[in-house]
Short mmCIF file of C-alpha atoms in Angstrom, two decimals:
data_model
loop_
_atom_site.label_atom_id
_atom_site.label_comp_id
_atom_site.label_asym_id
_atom_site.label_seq_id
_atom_site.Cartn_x
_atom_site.Cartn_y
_atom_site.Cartn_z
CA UNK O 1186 94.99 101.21 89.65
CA UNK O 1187 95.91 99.52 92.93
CA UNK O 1188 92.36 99.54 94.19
CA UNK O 1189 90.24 96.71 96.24
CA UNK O 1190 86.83 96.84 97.04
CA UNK O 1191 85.00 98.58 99.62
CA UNK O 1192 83.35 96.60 101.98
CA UNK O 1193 84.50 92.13 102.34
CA UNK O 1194 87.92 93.36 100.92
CA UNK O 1195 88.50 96.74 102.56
CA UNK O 1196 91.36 97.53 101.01
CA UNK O 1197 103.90 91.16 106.43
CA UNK O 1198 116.47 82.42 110.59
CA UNK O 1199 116.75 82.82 114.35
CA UNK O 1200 116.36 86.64 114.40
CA UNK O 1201 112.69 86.02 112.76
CA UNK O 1202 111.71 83.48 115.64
CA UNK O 1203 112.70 86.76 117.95
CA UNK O 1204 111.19 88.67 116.52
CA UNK O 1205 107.98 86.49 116.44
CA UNK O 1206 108.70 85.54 120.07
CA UNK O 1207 108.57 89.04 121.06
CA UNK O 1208 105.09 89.79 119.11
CA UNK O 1209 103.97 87.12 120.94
CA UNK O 1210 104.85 88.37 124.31
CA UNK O 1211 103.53 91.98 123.16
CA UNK O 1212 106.67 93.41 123.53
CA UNK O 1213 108.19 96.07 121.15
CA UNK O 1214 110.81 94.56 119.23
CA UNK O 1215 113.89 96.11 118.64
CA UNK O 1216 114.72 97.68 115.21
CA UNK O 1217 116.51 95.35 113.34
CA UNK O 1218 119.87 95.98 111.85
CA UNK O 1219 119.63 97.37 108.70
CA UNK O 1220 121.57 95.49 105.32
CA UNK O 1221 123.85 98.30 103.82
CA UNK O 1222 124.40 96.20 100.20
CA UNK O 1223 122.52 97.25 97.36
CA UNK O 1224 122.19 94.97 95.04
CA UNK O 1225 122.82 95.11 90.89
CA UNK O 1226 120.96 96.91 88.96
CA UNK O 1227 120.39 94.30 85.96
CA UNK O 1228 121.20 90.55 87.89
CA UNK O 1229 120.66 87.40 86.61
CA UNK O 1230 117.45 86.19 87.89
CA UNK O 1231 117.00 82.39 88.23
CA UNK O 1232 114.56 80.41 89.92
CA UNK O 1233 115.49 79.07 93.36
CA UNK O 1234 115.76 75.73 91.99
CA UNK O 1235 114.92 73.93 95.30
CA UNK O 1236 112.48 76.28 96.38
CA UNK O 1237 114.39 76.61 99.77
CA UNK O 1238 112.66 77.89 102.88
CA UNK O 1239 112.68 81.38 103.31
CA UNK O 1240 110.46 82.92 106.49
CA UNK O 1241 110.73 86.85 107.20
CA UNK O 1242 108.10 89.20 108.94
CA UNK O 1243 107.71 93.32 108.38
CA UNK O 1244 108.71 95.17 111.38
CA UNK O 1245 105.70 95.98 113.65
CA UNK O 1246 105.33 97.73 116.92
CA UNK O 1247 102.35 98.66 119.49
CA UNK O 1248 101.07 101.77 118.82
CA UNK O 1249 97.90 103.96 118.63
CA UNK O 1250 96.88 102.08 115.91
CA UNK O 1251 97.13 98.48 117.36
CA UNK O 1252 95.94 99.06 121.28
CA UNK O 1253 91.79 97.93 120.22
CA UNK O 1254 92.48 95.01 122.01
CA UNK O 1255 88.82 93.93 122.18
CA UNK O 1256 88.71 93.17 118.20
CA UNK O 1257 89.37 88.86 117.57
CA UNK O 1258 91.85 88.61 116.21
CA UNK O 1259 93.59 91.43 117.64
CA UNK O 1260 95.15 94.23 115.52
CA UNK O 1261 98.64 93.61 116.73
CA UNK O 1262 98.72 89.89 115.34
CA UNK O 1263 97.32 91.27 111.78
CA UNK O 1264 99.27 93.65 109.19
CA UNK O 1265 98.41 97.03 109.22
CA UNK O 1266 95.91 97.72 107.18
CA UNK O 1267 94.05 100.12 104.53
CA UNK O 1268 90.65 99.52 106.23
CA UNK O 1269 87.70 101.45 103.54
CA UNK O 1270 90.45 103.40 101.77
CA UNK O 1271 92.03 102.35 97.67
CA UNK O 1272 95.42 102.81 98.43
CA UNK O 1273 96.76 99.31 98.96
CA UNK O 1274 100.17 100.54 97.06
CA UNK O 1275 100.84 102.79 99.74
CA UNK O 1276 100.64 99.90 102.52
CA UNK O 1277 102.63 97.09 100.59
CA UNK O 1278 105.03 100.06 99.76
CA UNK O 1279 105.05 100.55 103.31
CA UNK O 1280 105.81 97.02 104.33
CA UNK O 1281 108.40 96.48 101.40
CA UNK O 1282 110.35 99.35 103.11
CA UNK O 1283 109.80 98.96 106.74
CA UNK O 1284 111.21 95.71 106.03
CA UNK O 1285 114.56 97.24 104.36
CA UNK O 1286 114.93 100.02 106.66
CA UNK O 1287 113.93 97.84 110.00
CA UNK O 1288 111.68 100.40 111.13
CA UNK O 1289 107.72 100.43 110.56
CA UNK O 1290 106.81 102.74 108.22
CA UNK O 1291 103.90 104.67 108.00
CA UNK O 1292 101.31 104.18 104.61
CA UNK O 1293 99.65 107.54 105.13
CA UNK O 1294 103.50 109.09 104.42
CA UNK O 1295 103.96 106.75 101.57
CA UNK O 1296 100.65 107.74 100.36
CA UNK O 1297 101.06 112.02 100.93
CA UNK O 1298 104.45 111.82 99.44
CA UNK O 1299 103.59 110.16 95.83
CA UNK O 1300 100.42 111.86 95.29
CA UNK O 1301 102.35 115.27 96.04
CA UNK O 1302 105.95 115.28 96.57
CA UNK O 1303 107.98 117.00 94.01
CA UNK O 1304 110.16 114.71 91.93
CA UNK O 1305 112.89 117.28 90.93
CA UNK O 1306 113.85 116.80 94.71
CA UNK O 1307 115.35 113.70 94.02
CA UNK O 1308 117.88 115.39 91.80
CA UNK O 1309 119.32 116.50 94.94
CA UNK O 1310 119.67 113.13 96.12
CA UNK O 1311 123.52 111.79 95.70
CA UNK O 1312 122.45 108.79 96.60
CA UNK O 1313 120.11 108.13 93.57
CA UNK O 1314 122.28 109.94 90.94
CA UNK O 1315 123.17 106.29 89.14
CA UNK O 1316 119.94 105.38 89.52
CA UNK O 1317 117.95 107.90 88.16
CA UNK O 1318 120.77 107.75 85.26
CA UNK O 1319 120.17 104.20 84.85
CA UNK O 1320 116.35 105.48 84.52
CA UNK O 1321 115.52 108.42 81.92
CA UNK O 1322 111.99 108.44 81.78
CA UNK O 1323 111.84 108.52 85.51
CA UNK O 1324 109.81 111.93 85.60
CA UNK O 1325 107.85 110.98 82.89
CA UNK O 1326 106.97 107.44 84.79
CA UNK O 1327 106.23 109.46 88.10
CA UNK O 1328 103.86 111.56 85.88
CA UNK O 1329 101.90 108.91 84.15
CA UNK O 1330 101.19 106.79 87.22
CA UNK O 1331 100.09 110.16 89.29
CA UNK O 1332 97.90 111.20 86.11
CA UNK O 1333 96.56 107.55 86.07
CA UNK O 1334 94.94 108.09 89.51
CA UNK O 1335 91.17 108.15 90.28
CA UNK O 1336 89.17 109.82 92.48
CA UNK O 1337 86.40 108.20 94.76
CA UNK O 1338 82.66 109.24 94.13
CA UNK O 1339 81.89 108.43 97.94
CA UNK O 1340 80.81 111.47 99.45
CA UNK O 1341 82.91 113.10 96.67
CA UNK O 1342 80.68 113.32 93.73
CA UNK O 1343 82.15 115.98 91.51
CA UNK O 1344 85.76 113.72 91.68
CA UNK O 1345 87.85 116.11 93.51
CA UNK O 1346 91.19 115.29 94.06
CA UNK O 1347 91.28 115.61 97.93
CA UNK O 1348 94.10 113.42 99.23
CA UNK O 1349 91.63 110.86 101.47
CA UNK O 1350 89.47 110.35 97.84
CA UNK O 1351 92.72 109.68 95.55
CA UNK O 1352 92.37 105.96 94.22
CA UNK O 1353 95.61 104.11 93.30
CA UNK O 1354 98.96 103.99 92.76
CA UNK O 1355 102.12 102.09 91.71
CA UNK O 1356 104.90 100.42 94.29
CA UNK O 1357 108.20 101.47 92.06
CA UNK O 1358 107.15 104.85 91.82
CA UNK O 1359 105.84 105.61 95.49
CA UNK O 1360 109.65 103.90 97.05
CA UNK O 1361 111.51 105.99 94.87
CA UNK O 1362 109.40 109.39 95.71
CA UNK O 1363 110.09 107.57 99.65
CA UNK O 1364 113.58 109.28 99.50
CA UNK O 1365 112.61 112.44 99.89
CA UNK O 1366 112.60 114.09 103.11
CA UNK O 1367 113.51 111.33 105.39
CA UNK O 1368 111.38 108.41 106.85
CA UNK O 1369 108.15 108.86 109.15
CA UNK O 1370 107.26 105.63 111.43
CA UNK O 1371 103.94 104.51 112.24
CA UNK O 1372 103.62 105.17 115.81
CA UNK O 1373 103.89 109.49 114.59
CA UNK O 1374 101.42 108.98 112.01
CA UNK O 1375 98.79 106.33 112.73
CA UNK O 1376 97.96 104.38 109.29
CA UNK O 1377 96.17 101.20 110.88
CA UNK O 1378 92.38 101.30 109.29
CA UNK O 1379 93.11 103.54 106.10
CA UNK O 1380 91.89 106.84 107.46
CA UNK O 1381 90.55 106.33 110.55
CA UNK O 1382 93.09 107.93 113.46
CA UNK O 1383 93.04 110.77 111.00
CA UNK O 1384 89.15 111.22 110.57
CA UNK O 1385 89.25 114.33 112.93
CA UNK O 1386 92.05 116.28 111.18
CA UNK O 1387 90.35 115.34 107.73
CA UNK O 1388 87.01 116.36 108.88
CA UNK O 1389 88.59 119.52 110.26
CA UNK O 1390 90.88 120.68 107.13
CA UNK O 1391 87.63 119.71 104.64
CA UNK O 1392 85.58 122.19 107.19
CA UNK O 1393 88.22 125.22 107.18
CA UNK O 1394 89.14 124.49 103.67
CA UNK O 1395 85.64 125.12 102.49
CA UNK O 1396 85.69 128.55 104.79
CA UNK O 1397 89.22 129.44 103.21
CA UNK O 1398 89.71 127.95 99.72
CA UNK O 1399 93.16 129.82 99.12
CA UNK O 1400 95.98 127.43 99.60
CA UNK O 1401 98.30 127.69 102.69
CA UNK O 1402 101.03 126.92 101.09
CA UNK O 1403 101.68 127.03 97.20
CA UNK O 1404 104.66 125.06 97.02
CA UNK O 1405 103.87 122.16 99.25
CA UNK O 1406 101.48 121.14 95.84
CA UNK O 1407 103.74 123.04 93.20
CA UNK O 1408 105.27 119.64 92.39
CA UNK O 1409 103.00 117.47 91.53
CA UNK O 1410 100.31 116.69 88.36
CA UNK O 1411 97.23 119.30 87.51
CA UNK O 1412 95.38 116.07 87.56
CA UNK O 1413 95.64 116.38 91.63
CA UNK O 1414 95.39 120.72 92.22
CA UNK O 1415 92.19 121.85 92.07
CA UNK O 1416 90.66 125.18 93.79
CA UNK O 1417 88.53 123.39 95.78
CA UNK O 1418 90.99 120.66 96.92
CA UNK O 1419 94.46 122.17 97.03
CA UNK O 1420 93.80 124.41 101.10
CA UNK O 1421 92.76 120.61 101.97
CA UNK O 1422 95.93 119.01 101.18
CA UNK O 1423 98.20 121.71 101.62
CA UNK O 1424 96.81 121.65 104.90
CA UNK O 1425 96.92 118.22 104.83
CA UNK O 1426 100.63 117.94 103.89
CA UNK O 1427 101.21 120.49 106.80
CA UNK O 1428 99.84 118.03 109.36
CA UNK O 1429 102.39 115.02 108.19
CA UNK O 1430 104.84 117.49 108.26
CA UNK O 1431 104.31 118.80 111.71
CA UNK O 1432 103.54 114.82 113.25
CA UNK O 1433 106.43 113.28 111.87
CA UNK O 1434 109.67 112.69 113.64
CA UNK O 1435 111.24 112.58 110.44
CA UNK O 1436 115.32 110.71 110.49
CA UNK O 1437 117.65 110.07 107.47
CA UNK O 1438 117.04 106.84 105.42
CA UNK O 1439 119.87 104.88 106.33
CA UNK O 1440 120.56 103.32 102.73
CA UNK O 1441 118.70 104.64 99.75
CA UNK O 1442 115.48 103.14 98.49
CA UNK O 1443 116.51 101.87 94.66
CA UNK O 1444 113.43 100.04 93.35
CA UNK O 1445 113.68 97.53 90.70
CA UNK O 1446 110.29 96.64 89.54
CA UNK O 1447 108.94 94.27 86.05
CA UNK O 1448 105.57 93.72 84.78
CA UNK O 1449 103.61 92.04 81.94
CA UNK O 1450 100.51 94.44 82.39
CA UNK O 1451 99.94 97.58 83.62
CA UNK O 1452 97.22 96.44 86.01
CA UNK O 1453 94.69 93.25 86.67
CA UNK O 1454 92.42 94.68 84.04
CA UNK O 1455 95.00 94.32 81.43
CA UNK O 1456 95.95 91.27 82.62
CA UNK O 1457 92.56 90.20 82.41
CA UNK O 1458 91.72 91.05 79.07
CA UNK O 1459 95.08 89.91 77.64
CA UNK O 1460 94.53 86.52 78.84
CA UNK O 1461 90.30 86.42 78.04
CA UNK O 1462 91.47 87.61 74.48
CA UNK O 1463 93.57 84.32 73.89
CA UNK O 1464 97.02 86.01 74.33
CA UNK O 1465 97.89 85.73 77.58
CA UNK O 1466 101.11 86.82 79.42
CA UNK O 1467 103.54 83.71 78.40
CA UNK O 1468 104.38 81.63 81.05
CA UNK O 1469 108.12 82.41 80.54
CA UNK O 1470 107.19 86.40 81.44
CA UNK O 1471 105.23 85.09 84.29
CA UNK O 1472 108.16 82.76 85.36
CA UNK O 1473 110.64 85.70 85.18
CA UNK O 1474 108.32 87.87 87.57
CA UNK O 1475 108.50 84.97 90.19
CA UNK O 1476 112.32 84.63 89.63
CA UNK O 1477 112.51 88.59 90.63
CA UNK O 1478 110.87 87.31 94.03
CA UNK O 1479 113.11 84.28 94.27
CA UNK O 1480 115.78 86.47 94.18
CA UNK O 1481 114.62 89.75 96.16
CA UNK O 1482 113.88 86.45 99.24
CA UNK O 1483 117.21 85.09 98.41
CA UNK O 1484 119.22 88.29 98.97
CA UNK O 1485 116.95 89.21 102.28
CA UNK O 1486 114.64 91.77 100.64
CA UNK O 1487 110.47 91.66 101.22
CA UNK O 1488 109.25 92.29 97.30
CA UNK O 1489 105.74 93.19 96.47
CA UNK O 1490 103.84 92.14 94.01
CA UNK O 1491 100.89 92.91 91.67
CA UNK O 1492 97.94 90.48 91.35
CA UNK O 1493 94.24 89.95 92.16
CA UNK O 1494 92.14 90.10 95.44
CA UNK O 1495 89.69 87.24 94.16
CA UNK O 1496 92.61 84.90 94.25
CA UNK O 1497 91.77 84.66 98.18
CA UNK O 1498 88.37 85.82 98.07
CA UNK O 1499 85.42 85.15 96.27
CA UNK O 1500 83.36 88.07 94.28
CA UNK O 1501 80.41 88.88 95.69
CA UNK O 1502 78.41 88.94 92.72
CA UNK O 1503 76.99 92.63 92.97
CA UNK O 1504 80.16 94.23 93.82
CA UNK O 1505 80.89 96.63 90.92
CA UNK O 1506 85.03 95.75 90.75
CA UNK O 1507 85.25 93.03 88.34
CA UNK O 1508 89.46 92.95 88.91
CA UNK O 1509 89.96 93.86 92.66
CA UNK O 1510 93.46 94.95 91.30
CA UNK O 1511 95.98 94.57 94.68
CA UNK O 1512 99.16 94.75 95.86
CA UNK O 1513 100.82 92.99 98.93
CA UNK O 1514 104.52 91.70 99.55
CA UNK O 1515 105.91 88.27 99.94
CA UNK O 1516 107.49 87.46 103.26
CA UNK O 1517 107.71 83.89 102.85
CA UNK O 1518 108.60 80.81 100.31
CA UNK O 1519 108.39 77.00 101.30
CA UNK O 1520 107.95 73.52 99.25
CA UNK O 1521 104.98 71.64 100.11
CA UNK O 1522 103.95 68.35 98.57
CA UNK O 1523 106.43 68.70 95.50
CA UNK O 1524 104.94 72.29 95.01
CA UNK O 1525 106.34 75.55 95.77
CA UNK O 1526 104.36 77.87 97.87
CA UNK O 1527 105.02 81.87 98.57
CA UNK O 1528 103.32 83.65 101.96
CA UNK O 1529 101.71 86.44 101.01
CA UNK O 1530 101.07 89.44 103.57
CA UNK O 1531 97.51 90.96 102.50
CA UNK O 1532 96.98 94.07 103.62
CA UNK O 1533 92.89 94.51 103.13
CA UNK O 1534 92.36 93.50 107.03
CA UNK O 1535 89.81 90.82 105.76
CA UNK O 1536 89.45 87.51 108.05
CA UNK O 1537 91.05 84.64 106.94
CA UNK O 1538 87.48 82.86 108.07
CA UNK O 1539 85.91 84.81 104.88
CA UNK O 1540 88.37 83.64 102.26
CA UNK O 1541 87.92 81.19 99.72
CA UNK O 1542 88.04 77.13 100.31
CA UNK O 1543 91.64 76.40 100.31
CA UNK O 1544 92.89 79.95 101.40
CA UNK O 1545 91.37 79.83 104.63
CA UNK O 1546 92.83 77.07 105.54
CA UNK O 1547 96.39 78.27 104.35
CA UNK O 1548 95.63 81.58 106.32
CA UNK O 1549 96.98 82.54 109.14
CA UNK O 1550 96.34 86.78 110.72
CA UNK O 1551 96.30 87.84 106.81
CA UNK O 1552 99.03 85.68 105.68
CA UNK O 1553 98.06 83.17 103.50
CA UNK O 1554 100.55 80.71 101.88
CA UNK O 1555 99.73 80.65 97.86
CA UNK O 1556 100.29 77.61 95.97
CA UNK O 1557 102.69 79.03 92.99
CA UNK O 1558 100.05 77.70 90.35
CA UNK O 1559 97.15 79.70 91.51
CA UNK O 1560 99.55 82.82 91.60
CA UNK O 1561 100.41 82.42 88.24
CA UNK O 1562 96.56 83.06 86.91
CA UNK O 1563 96.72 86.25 88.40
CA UNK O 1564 100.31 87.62 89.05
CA UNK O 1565 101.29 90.48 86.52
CA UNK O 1566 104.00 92.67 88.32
CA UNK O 1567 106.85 92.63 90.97
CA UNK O 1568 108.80 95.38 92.62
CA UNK O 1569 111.41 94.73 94.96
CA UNK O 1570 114.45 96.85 96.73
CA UNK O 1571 118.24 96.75 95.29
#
């Protein structure tokens, strides 16, 4: 489960100086121009073997979300991020595509479509016919990582499946349910601090949904896993589903969203007990996942990766998550000192100021350059964009 903790970790070339020029002068930039390759399915993946420069930023532009200009820093110099709510997949999903598309994306869609979209739609696709060829478990993956969800106890104790209390998710799986029904940007559906430009609506559709338990709309939840209907939840997020529909200026993808994605555990708990059990992930599986984001850097694509929020913060010792499993993508690679470093974009909205010693100082508005040996104690997947 792609889960932080609540609370300290409340769970990104010329045209990139711009672009960063343009942040600067808080002025929108203009959507970049989007690459039409797609890459090869099964490439050769190498190491960079110089561990050349590579500096790229997620698209980002001033909206609801970003205009509390009295917060230090301010929001518009830090990612957007999940502020109290689990679903850090959703926003490094987000960022992995707004980068490929050149548009900023927003989480909350990410989020509503791969807790409830309906997979067969993606038959429909042309687009993805190869793909999902080159992929036959592909409904069977989309099941297992919805059924693999949890449900937060906060103000939720019977561990109903209502959309703002769903816990988790996988990057792969939430690009490729992306394709459906066209893109929705940021600035129509407000995903800066998890929830919080939505707390009326939610408040509102958990009020009428208690009035009116019958769903509004069967289908909009006929698609996905009993794991998320329930009687008491399903009026809430068909309701729910209704809103995203009705905010979002929805356009075409302009290139299909083909996710390539490798792992050596299916989350940080795994990873964690594989390694205290004395059979660790070999280094030669951990080298091939950083060769995936050599090359997804190389050939201009923002990948995302899997790995562990204490490797930039320390655990408080009475918080209850032992593994802070995360996810956040990789918009950056440089050689310092004889050592190759990668920039990671985290998305928890923490202060650099309350990382650890040594991350702090490599920090800089939630972007914190990783040495690649301190990644590697903690690094178990990567998904990237063909």
């Amino acid at each position: 489960m792609r889960a932080v903790r609540l609370g300290g970790a409340r769970h990104g070339a010329a045209s990139v100086l711009v672009l960063l020029a343009a942040l600067a002068a808080g002025a929108m930039p203009a959507r970049a121009q989007v690459d039409p390759r797609i890459l090869p399915l099964r490439p050769a993946y190498a190491r960079n073997p110089t561990c050349a420069p590579v500096a790229t930023s997620i698209p980002f532009a001033e909206h609801e979300g970003t205009r509390d200009v009295g917060l230090s820093p301010s929001p518009r110099e830090m990612p957007l991020n999940q502020g109290e709510s689990a679903i850090c997949f959703a926003y490094a999903t987000a960022d992995m595509i707004s980068h490929r598309l050149g548009r900023q994306i927003a989480p909350l869609d990410v989020a509503t479509k791969y807790y409830f979209a309906d997979p067969e739609r993606l038959t429909a696709i042309p687009t993805l016919r190869e793909h999902l060829k080159a992929h036959p478990n592909w409904r069977a993956d989309i099941a297992w990582s919805r059924n693999a969800a949890e449900m937060s106890s906060l103000g939720n104790p019977q561990l109903l499946p209502y959309f703002d209390k769903i816990e988790g998710g996988e990057e792969d799986t939430a690009a490729l349910l992306y394709n459906i029904d066209g893109l929705c940007e940021d600035r129509d559906l407000p995903s800066n601090d998890g929830y919080r430009y939505a707390a009326p609506t939610l408040h509102r559709l958990r009020y009428r949904s208690r009035l009116a338990p019958r769903p509004m709309s069967f289908r909009s939840l006929a698609g996905t896993v009993p794991h998320l209907r329930h009687p008491r939840t399903d009026t809430f997020n068909a309701g729910w589903i209704a809103h995203v529909d009705a905010r979002c200026r929805r356009a075409s993808l302009p290139v299909p969203l083909l996710p390539v994605s490798y792992r050596v555990a299916a989350n940080q708990a795994e990873f964690v007990e594989m390694r205290d059990s004395g059979t660790p992930p070999s280094p030669r599986a951990i080298s091939r996942i950083l060769a995936m984001i050599d090359y997804a850097l190389d050939h201009r694509r923002v990948p995302t990766i899997g790995y562990s929020w204490y490797l930039l913060e320390d655990r408080d010792p009475k918080d209850p998550d032992l593994h802070a499993d995360h996810a956040s993508p990789v918009i950056g690679r440089r050689k310092v000192g004889g050592r190759c470093q990668y920039r990671v974009q985290d998305n928890t909205g923490e202060y650099c100021a309350r990382m650890r010693s040594g991350m702090r100082e490599a920090c800089e508005n939630g972007r914190v350059w990783v040495d690649e040996e301190a990644l590697r104690r903690t690094l178990y997947s990567v998904t990237y964009l063909r």
